Amino acid sequence: MPALACCVDSAVVPPSYVFGAGDGSPLGFSGVPPATIAAANSIPAPPADVATAWSPDLSAALYRVDGWGAPYFAVNNSGNISVRPHGGDTLPHQEIDLLKIVKKVSDPKSVGGLGLPLPLIIRLPDVLKNRLESLQSAFDFAIQSQSYDSHYQGVYPVKCNQERFVVEDIVKFGSPFRFGLEAGSKPELLLAMSCLCKGNPDAFLVCNGFKDAEYISLALLARKLALNTVIVLEQEEELDLVIALSQKLSIRPVIGVRAKLRTKHSGHFGSTSGEKGKFGLTTTQILSVVKKLEQVGMLDCFQLLHFHIGSQIPSTGLLADGVGEAAQIYSELVRLGANMQVLDIGGGLGIDYDGSKSGDSDLSVAYGLGEYALAVVQAVKYVCDRKNIKHPVLCSESGRAIVSHHSILIFEAVSATVSKAATMTPLALQCFVDGLTDDARADYRNLTSAAMRGEYETCLLYADQLKQRCVDLFRDGTIGMEHLAAVDALCEFVGKAIGVAEPVKTYHVNLSVFTSVPDFWGIDQLFPIVPIHRLDERPGARGILSDLTCDSDGKINKFIGGEESLPLHEIEGNGNGPYYLGMFLGGAYEEALGGVHNLFGGPSVVRVSQSDGPHSFAVTRAAPGPSCSDVLRVMHHEPELMFETLKHRAEEMMYDDSSDDGESSMDHHHHRGNAAVASCLARSFHNMPYLAGASSCSLTAAMDNGGGFYYCSDEDGYDAAADSAVASAEDEQWSYVCA
């Protein structure tokens, strides 16, 4: 129906226009709609005394920063997220403004920045150090307060984050209190052995996971290298290999056993616990191990008992049950003659992702470090004292609790869209109704009647019914696209008149969910996501996040607090520059699990330490993320050959296009065209796959440096306080190292 082209335009419905109503309000709407119709997703109104204002404190409450972020993250007076690198011991002048880090890293080198593209991971080794010290202090205090007659020395399970500098930092920071490492595969064992050569000689090297002869030989070699290695049996059959290889190599092993406890963690992370768990030996199998070791004269090698009841243990009650059961098994092994020394309580020390301090979900825990340590010490002491058994050394494998806080993922929202219908003039509305079928026109009359009666919920039902009828008519070919647009406009107007919230916007972010937040896609794990700036402004919209991948799952539409959208600020035409978001508490597992879906590689990475400069930080390491060439190589492509192929094709096409020109003109055109195409191709191969937005240089640091990275030591760190006037002097501080 071509005549319907006039039915929809950009004009606003005049407030005085009435169709089928006599009270002067559009469609007969009048008065204030009931509160039940108001959207639950609307931005919370500020208190009455600040009705027209907004403050950083209100943003901190809105995003629950004080809940999940304490004691490391807060909202400062400038409305930016700040980092407290030393936790509760951070002095005011030591706080680091996160936005200043991002600007220093992403600004072009011409203005004093490092020119690294986003997305970006910011690592904070000071936070990592504080987490280790806090865990150790919690156990030291519990041991002292309970008169426990042994000590605690933990290990870090490298599977949580195998990144070189993370593992090396943990070994260095944990050396004063004999903190060790746990490995679950042969590559992890190799890196643990290498790192612990520089650690405390008494630190444990706990060897978990399924094992073959090569794995066990490596573990025995580690003992030969004077590393305090314990081979933990995950299967009963592994014992035969340990006995045979240790005798062949003449190396006396230290053996542990992972027990399959009856205590079961009921949450998502408890699938490895209980009698049907994936790992561990039953009591019958443990007794068989004792018997076999006794037969070969190696019962003295049995020194450690290990168990794991699942990650994110929600309460100290469940923890105490598991530890108590394990302590009973430990005491029985002592009675049977094993040379027991260590009780390894495994992982499970949880963190509070949503700030609720609740034990009712997988996103939070109802305890702190001190309560966790106290529950462990009390449970073990109670059993051992009753059995008159020497208190064992306590070991834990708390990876998530150690590394989660130290890593922040920063990414940019590049645009925002909302499904918005066109508005209607009075003539457009009349045209729309005239073009409807009798049934659809009846729906419209019911809608206007409900509006005049003030039955707002009924209005929504009739509006939806009318819209669906029009969709069906369109599918049958009865009405055209103009009618569909018109009914969308009408339904949107009805929603606004009734008081339904503005539609949720889609914020398009320069990120791959599959690469950087794989646990959200894989297991619905939620992380705190917050704008890192503009928190002194009231957010004016709600949105979900849509990533760059060509995949419908490439979005984040669930957030902490049970929300299906996130309060965000307007980014179109705001004049505030790039809009940065941060994902927090993602330092465990995300990097190791991330893939290369759509060939998006990992983010750029910087290592930032607290310093005494004006801006309180120094960037001590900076590396661009994988280039297009890098991710292509992951899938066994050869970028160099690809480049030559494309370059050759370009030369052929350039020659054909210029064949009608004069000879000298052709040669000149041919040469310039080839150079331009080659340069463009080279740039594309060397740049990161992500969008080069307003925060990125047109030529990334990866290309500037031939795919390498910058490095300087902590002692000679790059001071972010320096300004662009000394940019060239700053560059001289950095030494170039090939990747």
XYZ file of C-alpha atoms in Angstrom:
739
model
C 0.000 0.000 0.000
C 2.054 2.946 -1.226
C -0.321 5.425 0.383
C 0.935 4.266 3.786
C 4.302 5.843 3.125
C 2.886 8.985 4.739
C 1.911 7.149 7.880
C 5.288 7.129 9.599
C 7.695 9.999 9.905
C 9.940 11.629 12.458
C 7.383 14.053 13.882
C 6.308 13.831 17.515
C 2.669 13.087 18.383
C 1.065 16.402 19.392
C 0.129 16.329 23.099
C -3.417 17.520 22.322
C -4.123 14.826 19.740
C -6.902 12.433 20.720
C -8.109 9.434 18.805
C -11.257 7.978 20.320
C -10.835 9.911 23.555
C -12.259 13.090 24.951
C -9.933 14.109 27.760
C -7.199 15.739 25.695
C -4.522 13.092 26.379
C -3.099 10.817 23.676
C -5.231 7.702 23.245
C -7.116 8.675 26.382
C -4.192 8.262 28.817
C -4.482 10.427 31.906
C -3.142 10.595 35.417
C -0.100 8.832 36.846
C 0.257 5.133 36.017
C 0.376 2.747 38.951
C 3.782 1.913 40.423
C 3.425 -1.733 39.442
C 3.754 -0.758 35.805
C 7.002 1.145 36.314
C 9.939 -0.846 35.109
C 12.037 -2.738 37.603
C 15.034 -2.007 35.430
C 14.922 1.754 35.855
C 17.909 3.508 37.428
C 17.285 3.880 41.188
C 16.280 7.401 42.094
C 18.642 9.219 44.455
C 17.465 10.117 47.952
C 15.124 13.087 48.212
C 17.803 15.389 49.632
C 19.940 14.888 46.511
C 17.154 14.470 43.987
C 18.922 16.506 41.350
C 22.502 15.440 42.155
C 24.661 12.394 41.856
C 27.828 11.455 43.687
C 30.617 8.886 43.642
C 29.168 7.367 46.823
C 25.860 6.716 45.073
C 27.694 5.018 42.215
C 29.652 2.892 44.690
C 26.359 1.716 46.170
C 24.698 1.217 42.779
C 27.522 -1.009 41.495
C 28.191 -2.649 44.924
C 31.846 -1.642 44.744
C 32.319 -1.609 48.513
C 30.959 -5.156 48.679
C 32.945 -7.042 46.040
C 35.823 -4.546 45.789
C 36.937 -4.105 49.385
C 39.684 -3.654 50.362
C 41.282 -3.196 46.916
C 38.855 -1.094 44.865
C 36.815 2.021 45.566
C 35.254 5.030 43.830
C 37.323 8.171 44.346
C 36.169 11.780 44.570
C 36.837 12.307 40.866
C 34.282 9.650 39.991
C 36.892 7.115 38.878
C 37.646 3.626 40.152
C 40.760 3.681 42.298
C 43.038 0.809 43.277
C 44.277 0.315 46.838
C 47.302 -1.863 46.074
C 48.090 -2.729 49.696
C 44.521 -3.443 50.722
C 43.516 -1.996 54.066
C 47.076 -0.782 54.667
C 47.060 1.500 51.592
C 47.770 5.122 52.465
C 45.742 7.865 50.713
C 48.676 8.985 48.559
C 49.262 5.380 47.424
C 45.852 4.956 45.785
C 46.004 4.586 41.996
C 43.431 6.116 39.669
C 42.542 3.398 37.164
C 41.632 5.883 34.430
C 45.122 7.396 34.588
C 46.641 3.974 33.984
C 44.400 3.405 30.975
C 45.209 6.801 29.488
C 48.946 6.332 30.024
C 48.875 2.950 28.345
C 46.510 3.740 25.459
C 47.481 7.319 24.595
C 49.739 7.662 21.537
C 53.469 7.799 22.145
C 53.485 11.266 20.599
C 51.697 12.601 23.688
C 53.591 10.533 26.256
C 51.567 7.310 26.217
C 52.591 3.795 25.299
C 50.276 3.461 22.309
C 48.901 0.038 23.254
C 45.473 -0.866 21.847
C 42.553 -2.058 23.926
C 41.219 -4.392 25.250
C 43.726 -4.380 28.075
C 44.583 -6.476 31.119
C 46.088 -4.554 34.017
C 48.048 -6.736 36.438
C 48.706 -5.414 39.935
C 51.529 -7.362 41.621
C 51.104 -5.351 44.835
C 47.578 -6.721 45.162
C 48.890 -10.237 44.510
C 51.486 -9.793 47.256
C 48.859 -8.522 49.673
C 46.589 -11.497 48.981
C 49.413 -13.928 49.762
C 50.388 -12.098 52.922
C 46.773 -11.820 54.065
C 46.194 -15.562 53.608
C 49.375 -16.400 55.494
C 48.522 -13.926 58.272
C 45.038 -15.403 58.653
C 46.449 -18.893 59.233
C 49.256 -17.628 61.463
C 46.723 -15.848 63.677
C 44.400 -18.869 63.829
C 47.303 -21.199 64.666
C 48.528 -18.919 67.426
C 45.084 -18.261 68.905
C 44.226 -21.987 69.005
C 47.645 -23.128 70.312
C 48.067 -25.308 67.246
C 51.436 -27.093 67.357
C 52.410 -26.942 63.679
C 52.387 -24.373 60.879
C 50.721 -23.467 57.581
C 52.449 -23.393 54.205
C 50.281 -23.123 51.131
C 50.762 -23.820 47.451
C 49.436 -21.986 44.413
C 47.700 -24.184 41.788
C 49.208 -22.861 38.579
C 46.164 -23.927 36.524
C 44.388 -20.798 37.803
C 46.745 -18.543 35.868
C 49.916 -19.961 34.347
C 51.207 -16.603 33.099
C 54.947 -16.464 33.708
C 55.140 -13.281 35.723
C 52.154 -14.234 37.883
C 53.788 -17.528 38.899
C 57.212 -15.933 39.386
C 55.709 -13.183 41.550
C 53.934 -15.732 43.739
C 57.159 -17.682 44.276
C 59.058 -14.472 45.086
C 56.397 -12.960 47.352
C 55.729 -16.291 49.087
C 59.352 -17.247 49.697
C 59.518 -15.796 53.259
C 56.775 -18.192 54.371
C 57.653 -21.236 52.249
C 54.819 -20.806 49.778
C 54.998 -23.387 46.987
C 53.294 -24.486 43.777
C 50.882 -27.186 42.650
C 50.992 -28.749 39.178
C 48.363 -30.830 37.407
C 50.066 -31.650 34.107
C 53.529 -32.142 32.679
C 53.908 -28.592 31.310
C 52.736 -27.187 34.633
C 55.217 -29.415 36.444
C 58.059 -28.175 34.267
C 57.257 -24.519 34.901
C 56.785 -25.167 38.635
C 60.156 -26.905 38.856
C 61.858 -24.033 37.065
C 60.231 -21.327 39.179
C 60.816 -23.080 42.508
C 64.548 -23.282 41.811
C 64.465 -19.601 42.818
C 62.068 -20.106 45.721
C 62.277 -21.306 49.293
C 63.865 -24.800 49.395
C 61.216 -25.926 51.899
C 58.316 -24.876 49.650
C 56.104 -27.745 48.552
C 55.834 -28.858 44.940
C 52.554 -30.789 44.956
C 52.047 -33.030 41.922
C 48.343 -33.629 41.267
C 46.468 -34.792 38.184
C 46.504 -38.019 36.202
C 50.015 -39.354 35.724
C 51.952 -41.500 33.305
C 55.536 -42.724 33.546
C 56.964 -39.492 32.140
C 55.064 -37.333 34.636
C 56.200 -39.475 37.573
C 59.792 -39.517 36.298
C 59.758 -35.718 36.155
C 58.417 -35.525 39.695
C 61.125 -37.889 40.939
C 63.741 -35.837 39.101
C 62.422 -32.777 40.935
C 63.273 -34.485 44.241
C 66.724 -35.209 42.875
C 67.020 -31.453 42.250
C 66.335 -30.836 45.952
C 62.778 -29.604 45.403
C 60.316 -30.551 48.154
C 58.169 -32.639 45.808
C 55.112 -34.706 46.766
C 53.518 -37.128 44.288
C 49.783 -37.248 45.061
C 48.004 -40.385 43.846
C 44.777 -39.640 41.976
C 44.293 -43.288 40.940
C 45.322 -46.461 42.695
C 47.143 -47.710 39.557
C 49.594 -44.809 39.746
C 51.207 -46.367 42.813
C 52.714 -49.225 40.782
C 54.443 -46.721 38.489
C 55.741 -44.693 41.432
C 57.201 -47.766 43.110
C 58.783 -49.138 39.925
C 60.274 -45.848 38.727
C 61.556 -44.782 42.142
C 63.359 -48.094 42.513
C 64.740 -47.871 38.976
C 65.999 -44.304 39.511
C 67.072 -44.937 43.133
C 65.085 -41.899 44.312
C 63.051 -42.130 47.481
C 59.681 -40.457 46.803
C 57.330 -38.587 49.099
C 53.843 -39.877 48.405
C 50.433 -38.384 49.059
C 46.920 -39.637 48.412
C 43.843 -37.737 47.379
C 40.903 -38.964 49.398
C 37.393 -39.092 48.009
C 35.390 -37.714 50.918
C 31.717 -38.272 51.662
C 31.285 -34.567 52.391
C 29.719 -32.997 49.298
C 29.529 -29.401 48.111
C 26.060 -28.995 46.598
C 26.775 -25.971 44.359
C 27.967 -25.871 40.759
C 31.603 -26.169 41.825
C 30.972 -29.251 43.943
C 30.822 -31.727 41.067
C 34.309 -33.005 41.965
C 33.277 -33.794 45.543
C 31.428 -36.672 47.174
C 31.686 -40.408 46.631
C 31.025 -40.065 42.876
C 33.538 -37.280 42.335
C 35.959 -37.321 39.411
C 39.149 -37.536 41.491
C 40.499 -39.382 44.469
C 40.647 -42.767 46.166
C 37.966 -44.390 48.293
C 38.749 -45.600 51.795
C 39.062 -49.141 50.430
C 41.616 -47.992 47.869
C 43.555 -45.992 50.465
C 43.811 -49.101 52.644
C 45.123 -50.993 49.600
C 47.791 -48.299 49.086
C 48.895 -48.626 52.715
C 49.146 -52.408 52.390
C 51.141 -52.299 49.160
C 53.589 -49.680 50.469
C 54.095 -51.718 53.602
C 54.848 -54.819 51.522
C 57.614 -53.036 49.567
C 59.062 -51.279 52.611
C 57.952 -47.793 51.535
C 55.215 -46.973 54.056
C 57.457 -44.233 55.449
C 57.120 -42.455 52.059
C 53.399 -41.950 52.624
C 53.357 -38.484 54.216
C 50.499 -36.354 52.832
C 46.710 -36.605 52.678
C 44.915 -34.401 50.170
C 41.244 -33.710 49.508
C 39.142 -31.159 47.637
C 35.427 -30.604 48.166
C 35.004 -28.063 45.375
C 35.704 -24.425 44.534
C 33.789 -21.552 46.130
C 32.952 -23.379 49.367
C 29.960 -21.287 50.509
C 30.212 -21.588 54.299
C 32.614 -22.480 57.080
C 30.124 -25.110 58.244
C 30.590 -27.149 55.078
C 34.327 -26.509 55.226
C 34.552 -27.766 58.813
C 32.628 -30.919 57.907
C 35.051 -31.765 55.096
C 38.176 -30.922 57.083
C 36.909 -32.921 60.050
C 36.269 -35.993 57.887
C 39.732 -35.694 56.312
C 41.344 -35.299 59.739
C 39.731 -38.582 60.812
C 41.239 -40.346 57.773
C 44.602 -38.700 58.536
C 44.528 -39.998 62.118
C 43.666 -43.493 60.907
C 46.640 -43.463 58.534
C 48.877 -42.535 61.457
C 47.437 -45.485 63.390
C 48.176 -47.785 60.429
C 51.847 -46.819 60.492
C 52.113 -44.237 57.684
C 54.637 -41.447 58.263
C 51.994 -38.722 57.992
C 53.202 -35.113 58.057
C 50.894 -32.894 55.957
C 47.155 -32.385 55.567
C 46.428 -30.662 52.231
C 42.896 -29.234 52.358
C 42.896 -28.433 48.633
C 41.145 -25.449 47.107
C 37.728 -24.019 47.794
C 38.566 -20.717 49.500
C 35.972 -18.558 47.786
C 35.654 -14.885 46.906
C 32.676 -12.553 46.904
C 31.826 -11.788 43.268
C 28.597 -9.898 43.964
C 29.277 -8.252 47.312
C 26.394 -10.027 49.048
C 28.489 -11.873 51.678
C 26.064 -14.763 51.249
C 26.537 -18.508 51.296
C 23.398 -19.161 49.245
C 24.893 -18.904 45.745
C 27.994 -19.732 43.735
C 28.768 -16.007 43.443
C 29.567 -15.305 47.069
C 30.782 -16.770 50.349
C 29.671 -16.133 53.900
C 33.135 -15.764 55.447
C 36.449 -13.962 55.195
C 40.047 -15.174 55.253
C 40.209 -15.131 59.039
C 37.048 -17.175 59.491
C 38.185 -19.668 56.855
C 41.562 -20.246 58.508
C 40.031 -20.505 61.968
C 37.509 -23.137 60.831
C 40.316 -25.269 59.352
C 42.599 -25.047 62.380
C 39.818 -25.763 64.865
C 38.517 -28.788 62.933
C 41.964 -30.408 62.595
C 43.001 -29.655 66.174
C 39.776 -31.101 67.563
C 40.268 -34.482 65.837
C 44.007 -34.756 66.462
C 43.730 -33.852 70.129
C 41.034 -36.486 70.648
C 43.261 -39.108 68.972
C 46.413 -37.811 70.683
C 48.084 -37.293 67.305
C 50.703 -34.720 66.443
C 49.223 -31.753 64.604
C 50.014 -31.923 60.872
C 51.434 -29.177 58.707
C 48.456 -27.473 57.048
C 48.561 -26.874 53.314
C 45.943 -25.353 51.003
C 45.670 -24.875 47.242
C 43.845 -21.546 47.161
C 44.272 -20.286 43.601
C 41.091 -18.316 42.945
C 41.388 -16.383 46.209
C 45.014 -15.473 45.492
C 44.937 -14.241 41.881
C 41.371 -13.073 41.156
C 41.734 -9.534 42.524
C 45.070 -8.659 40.943
C 43.872 -8.579 37.324
C 41.457 -6.096 35.698
C 40.100 -6.333 32.158
C 39.552 -2.913 30.549
C 37.538 -2.500 27.367
C 35.787 0.285 25.511
C 32.128 0.692 24.580
C 32.326 2.038 21.036
C 28.624 2.629 20.352
C 25.148 2.073 21.747
C 21.939 1.199 19.960
C 18.355 0.748 21.000
C 15.412 -0.665 19.093
C 13.435 2.523 18.593
C 10.370 2.945 16.440
C 9.473 6.051 14.491
C 6.909 8.438 16.005
C 3.526 9.209 14.457
C 1.636 12.294 13.378
C -2.178 12.431 13.765
C -2.518 11.775 10.030
C -0.145 8.832 10.277
C -2.180 7.297 13.087
C -5.409 7.708 11.097
C -3.781 6.129 8.028
C -2.527 3.238 10.140
C -5.965 2.441 11.567
C -7.712 2.798 8.207
C -5.358 0.231 6.678
C -6.021 -2.459 9.312
C -8.264 -5.485 8.916
C -11.467 -5.644 10.937
C -9.927 -7.875 13.623
C -6.884 -5.646 14.002
C -9.079 -2.548 14.119
C -11.082 -4.169 16.918
C -7.846 -4.692 18.882
C -7.079 -1.006 18.426
C -10.537 0.023 19.702
C -10.080 -2.212 22.757
C -6.722 -0.540 23.381
C -8.203 2.987 23.304
C -11.105 1.940 25.526
C -8.745 0.473 28.125
C -6.707 3.688 28.010
C -9.772 5.826 28.718
C -10.697 3.598 31.665
C -7.167 3.887 33.089
C -6.597 0.128 32.860
C -2.900 0.364 32.105
C -1.950 -3.274 32.363
C -4.807 -4.160 30.015
C -3.455 -1.561 27.588
C -0.185 -3.421 27.392
C -1.968 -6.692 26.678
C -4.028 -5.184 23.865
C -0.964 -3.420 22.420
C 0.946 -6.711 22.316
C -2.079 -8.458 20.793
C -2.368 -5.807 18.085
C 1.332 -6.019 17.322
C 1.258 -9.795 16.991
C -1.797 -9.637 14.734
C 0.002 -7.167 12.469
C 3.061 -9.446 12.346
C 0.809 -12.327 11.252
C -0.823 -10.124 8.610
C 2.593 -9.138 7.295
C 3.640 -12.767 7.020
C 0.485 -13.404 4.974
C 1.304 -10.473 2.716
C -1.845 -8.577 3.739
C -0.040 -5.461 4.992
C 3.272 -3.848 4.122
C 6.399 -2.806 5.985
C 4.949 0.634 6.649
C 2.232 -0.924 8.788
C 4.817 -2.859 10.794
C 6.749 0.324 11.463
C 3.540 2.093 12.451
C 2.457 -0.546 14.954
C 5.941 -0.474 16.500
C 5.597 3.281 16.921
C 2.147 2.928 18.453
C 3.245 0.263 20.946
C 6.292 2.292 21.947
C 4.060 5.334 22.530
C 1.710 3.231 24.695
C 4.612 2.004 26.781
C 5.922 5.523 27.352
C 2.476 6.853 28.238
C 1.950 4.102 30.780
C 5.365 4.523 32.347
C 7.238 1.478 31.121
C 11.001 2.066 31.220
C 13.038 3.110 28.249
C 14.195 0.117 26.191
C 17.444 -1.498 27.266
C 20.275 -0.373 25.023
C 22.895 -2.601 23.440
C 26.401 -1.290 24.080
C 28.829 -2.597 21.486
C 32.155 -3.298 23.168
C 35.621 -3.829 21.717
C 35.967 -7.300 23.190
C 35.493 -11.006 22.595
C 33.497 -12.711 25.343
C 34.853 -16.086 24.251
C 38.457 -14.929 24.564
C 38.356 -12.720 27.657
C 35.306 -13.868 29.671
C 34.891 -17.535 28.676
C 33.396 -18.567 32.023
C 30.409 -16.292 31.428
C 29.668 -18.099 28.185
C 30.572 -21.567 29.471
C 29.161 -21.761 33.009
C 27.240 -18.476 33.496
C 29.906 -17.178 35.881
C 29.253 -13.516 36.662
C 31.898 -10.890 37.304
C 31.546 -7.298 38.513
C 31.492 -4.983 35.484
C 31.631 -1.252 36.150
C 32.414 1.964 34.237
C 35.846 2.994 35.519
C 35.048 6.703 35.182
C 32.113 9.179 35.079
C 30.921 7.742 38.395
C 30.195 11.250 39.625
C 27.429 11.321 36.980
C 24.118 9.570 37.308
C 23.884 6.804 34.653
C 21.104 7.640 32.227
C 20.509 4.284 30.559
C 20.521 0.574 31.076
C 22.303 -1.720 28.711
C 23.634 -5.131 27.835
C 27.064 -5.663 26.295
C 27.518 -7.070 22.798
C 30.975 -8.154 21.678
C 32.681 -8.137 18.267
C 32.195 -11.803 17.410
C 29.725 -13.041 14.802
C 28.008 -15.210 17.391
C 24.686 -14.766 19.180
C 26.307 -15.927 22.433
C 28.831 -13.107 22.215
C 27.060 -10.887 24.703
C 26.869 -10.221 28.421
C 23.262 -9.899 29.522
C 23.423 -11.068 33.123
C 25.066 -9.111 35.896
C 25.673 -9.373 39.627
C 22.677 -8.705 41.838
C 20.384 -10.736 39.578
C 20.238 -7.909 37.027
C 19.618 -8.483 33.317
C 21.021 -5.098 32.341
C 23.657 -2.725 33.676
C 23.291 0.974 34.577
C 25.456 2.855 32.082
C 26.066 6.385 30.852
C 25.074 7.806 27.506
C 27.998 7.699 25.089
C 26.572 9.242 21.931
C 27.596 12.874 21.540
C 28.581 13.280 25.191
C 31.888 14.987 24.459
C 33.587 12.931 27.168
C 35.770 10.841 24.878
C 36.045 7.037 25.110
C 33.792 5.180 27.542
C 35.787 2.585 29.483
C 34.372 -0.393 31.350
C 36.257 -2.690 33.701
C 35.650 -6.341 34.535
C 37.008 -7.179 37.966
C 37.929 -10.370 39.884
C 38.780 -12.200 36.655
C 42.411 -13.037 37.423
C 41.739 -16.780 37.782
C 41.083 -19.125 34.846
C 39.826 -16.604 32.243
C 43.118 -16.163 30.383
C 43.915 -19.874 30.319
C 40.413 -20.857 29.177
C 40.038 -18.159 26.525
C 40.058 -19.325 22.910
C 40.394 -17.618 19.534
C 36.776 -17.689 18.342
C 36.477 -15.522 15.206
C 40.286 -15.303 15.506
C 40.186 -12.664 18.223
C 43.297 -13.088 20.359
C 44.018 -12.004 23.898
C 44.189 -8.405 25.160
C 47.229 -6.210 25.613
C 48.789 -6.634 29.058
C 50.508 -4.205 31.411
C 52.049 -4.736 34.812
C 51.554 -1.790 37.157
C 53.207 -1.298 40.547
C 52.592 1.340 43.187
C 55.285 4.029 43.263
C 55.962 7.286 45.077
C 55.479 9.470 41.995
C 52.708 12.063 41.652
C 50.298 9.540 40.103
C 51.315 6.713 42.464
C 52.131 4.100 39.830
C 54.773 2.820 37.461
C 54.231 0.618 34.419
C 56.929 -2.026 34.707
C 55.898 -4.198 31.779
C 53.751 -3.660 28.695
C 52.958 -6.051 25.844
C 50.488 -5.676 22.979
C 48.029 -8.484 22.447
C 48.451 -11.082 19.694
C 48.411 -9.655 16.165
C 46.313 -10.978 13.303
C 49.398 -12.909 12.203
C 49.747 -14.463 15.656
C 46.178 -15.780 15.802
C 46.379 -17.046 12.232
C 49.459 -19.081 13.182
C 47.495 -20.654 16.051
C 45.266 -22.251 13.418
C 48.349 -23.334 11.373
C 48.100 -20.655 8.697
C 51.284 -19.048 7.403
C 50.878 -15.240 7.397
C 54.078 -14.673 5.422
C 52.852 -16.849 2.559
C 49.382 -15.299 2.799
C 50.929 -11.840 2.497
C 52.936 -12.825 -0.571
C 49.859 -14.376 -2.192
C 47.769 -11.255 -1.667
C 50.605 -8.988 -2.752
C 51.036 -10.962 -5.954
C 47.295 -10.810 -6.679
C 47.364 -7.030 -6.102
C 50.239 -6.654 -8.574
C 48.294 -8.574 -11.214
C 45.171 -6.470 -10.717
C 47.130 -3.218 -10.720
C 48.770 -4.169 -14.022
C 45.418 -5.000 -15.629
C 43.801 -1.752 -14.431
C 46.590 0.406 -15.832
C 47.062 -1.354 -19.198
C 45.264 1.412 -21.132
C 47.528 4.187 -19.805
C 50.717 5.406 -21.390
C 53.797 3.308 -20.662
C 55.533 5.760 -18.324
C 52.280 6.646 -16.615
C 51.508 2.964 -16.190
C 54.862 2.204 -14.541
C 54.481 5.096 -12.113
C 50.898 4.196 -11.237
C 51.826 0.525 -10.916
C 54.668 1.227 -8.492
C 52.680 3.577 -6.251
C 49.667 1.276 -6.169
C 51.736 -1.770 -5.242
C 53.448 0.082 -2.421
C 50.152 1.315 -0.996
C 48.524 -2.122 -1.111
C 51.583 -3.821 0.405
C 51.635 -1.277 3.229
C 47.924 -1.764 3.927
C 48.259 -5.553 3.961
C 51.305 -5.461 6.216
C 49.488 -3.198 8.672
C 46.513 -5.550 8.804
C 48.682 -8.601 9.467
C 50.645 -6.869 12.219
C 47.787 -5.115 14.030
C 45.589 -6.674 16.697
C 42.238 -8.053 15.468
C 40.218 -5.629 17.603
C 38.775 -2.279 16.556
C 41.238 0.601 16.460
C 38.951 3.009 18.300
C 39.449 6.498 19.603
C 41.737 5.180 22.318
C 44.114 3.446 19.910
C 46.854 4.613 17.583
C 46.298 3.964 13.909
C 49.548 2.021 13.944
C 49.600 -0.134 17.020
C 52.551 -0.759 19.282
C 52.699 -4.275 17.879
C 53.523 -2.953 14.412
C 55.746 -0.139 15.669
C 57.916 -2.738 17.351
C 57.707 -5.597 14.898
C 55.524 -7.670 17.204
C 57.726 -7.310 20.262
C 57.079 -5.888 23.698
C 58.493 -3.393 26.121
C 60.113 -4.318 29.371
C 61.766 -2.621 32.284
C 62.517 -3.895 35.752
C 60.604 -2.907 38.876
C 63.595 -0.925 40.006
C 63.773 1.052 36.746
C 60.018 1.258 36.247
C 58.338 3.641 33.898
C 56.919 6.485 35.986
C 53.466 7.487 34.790
C 53.898 10.933 36.325
C 56.149 12.014 33.473
C 54.471 14.252 30.916
C 54.764 14.523 27.167
C 57.609 17.042 27.428
C 59.932 14.221 28.408
C 58.377 11.525 26.249
C 61.560 10.934 24.309
C 63.543 10.531 27.521
C 60.970 8.044 28.764
C 61.303 5.942 25.622
C 64.991 5.514 26.344
C 64.111 3.779 29.627
C 62.547 0.905 27.761
C 64.606 -1.862 26.277
C 63.200 -3.732 23.319
C 62.902 -7.495 23.655
C 61.741 -9.751 20.832
C 58.625 -11.719 21.598
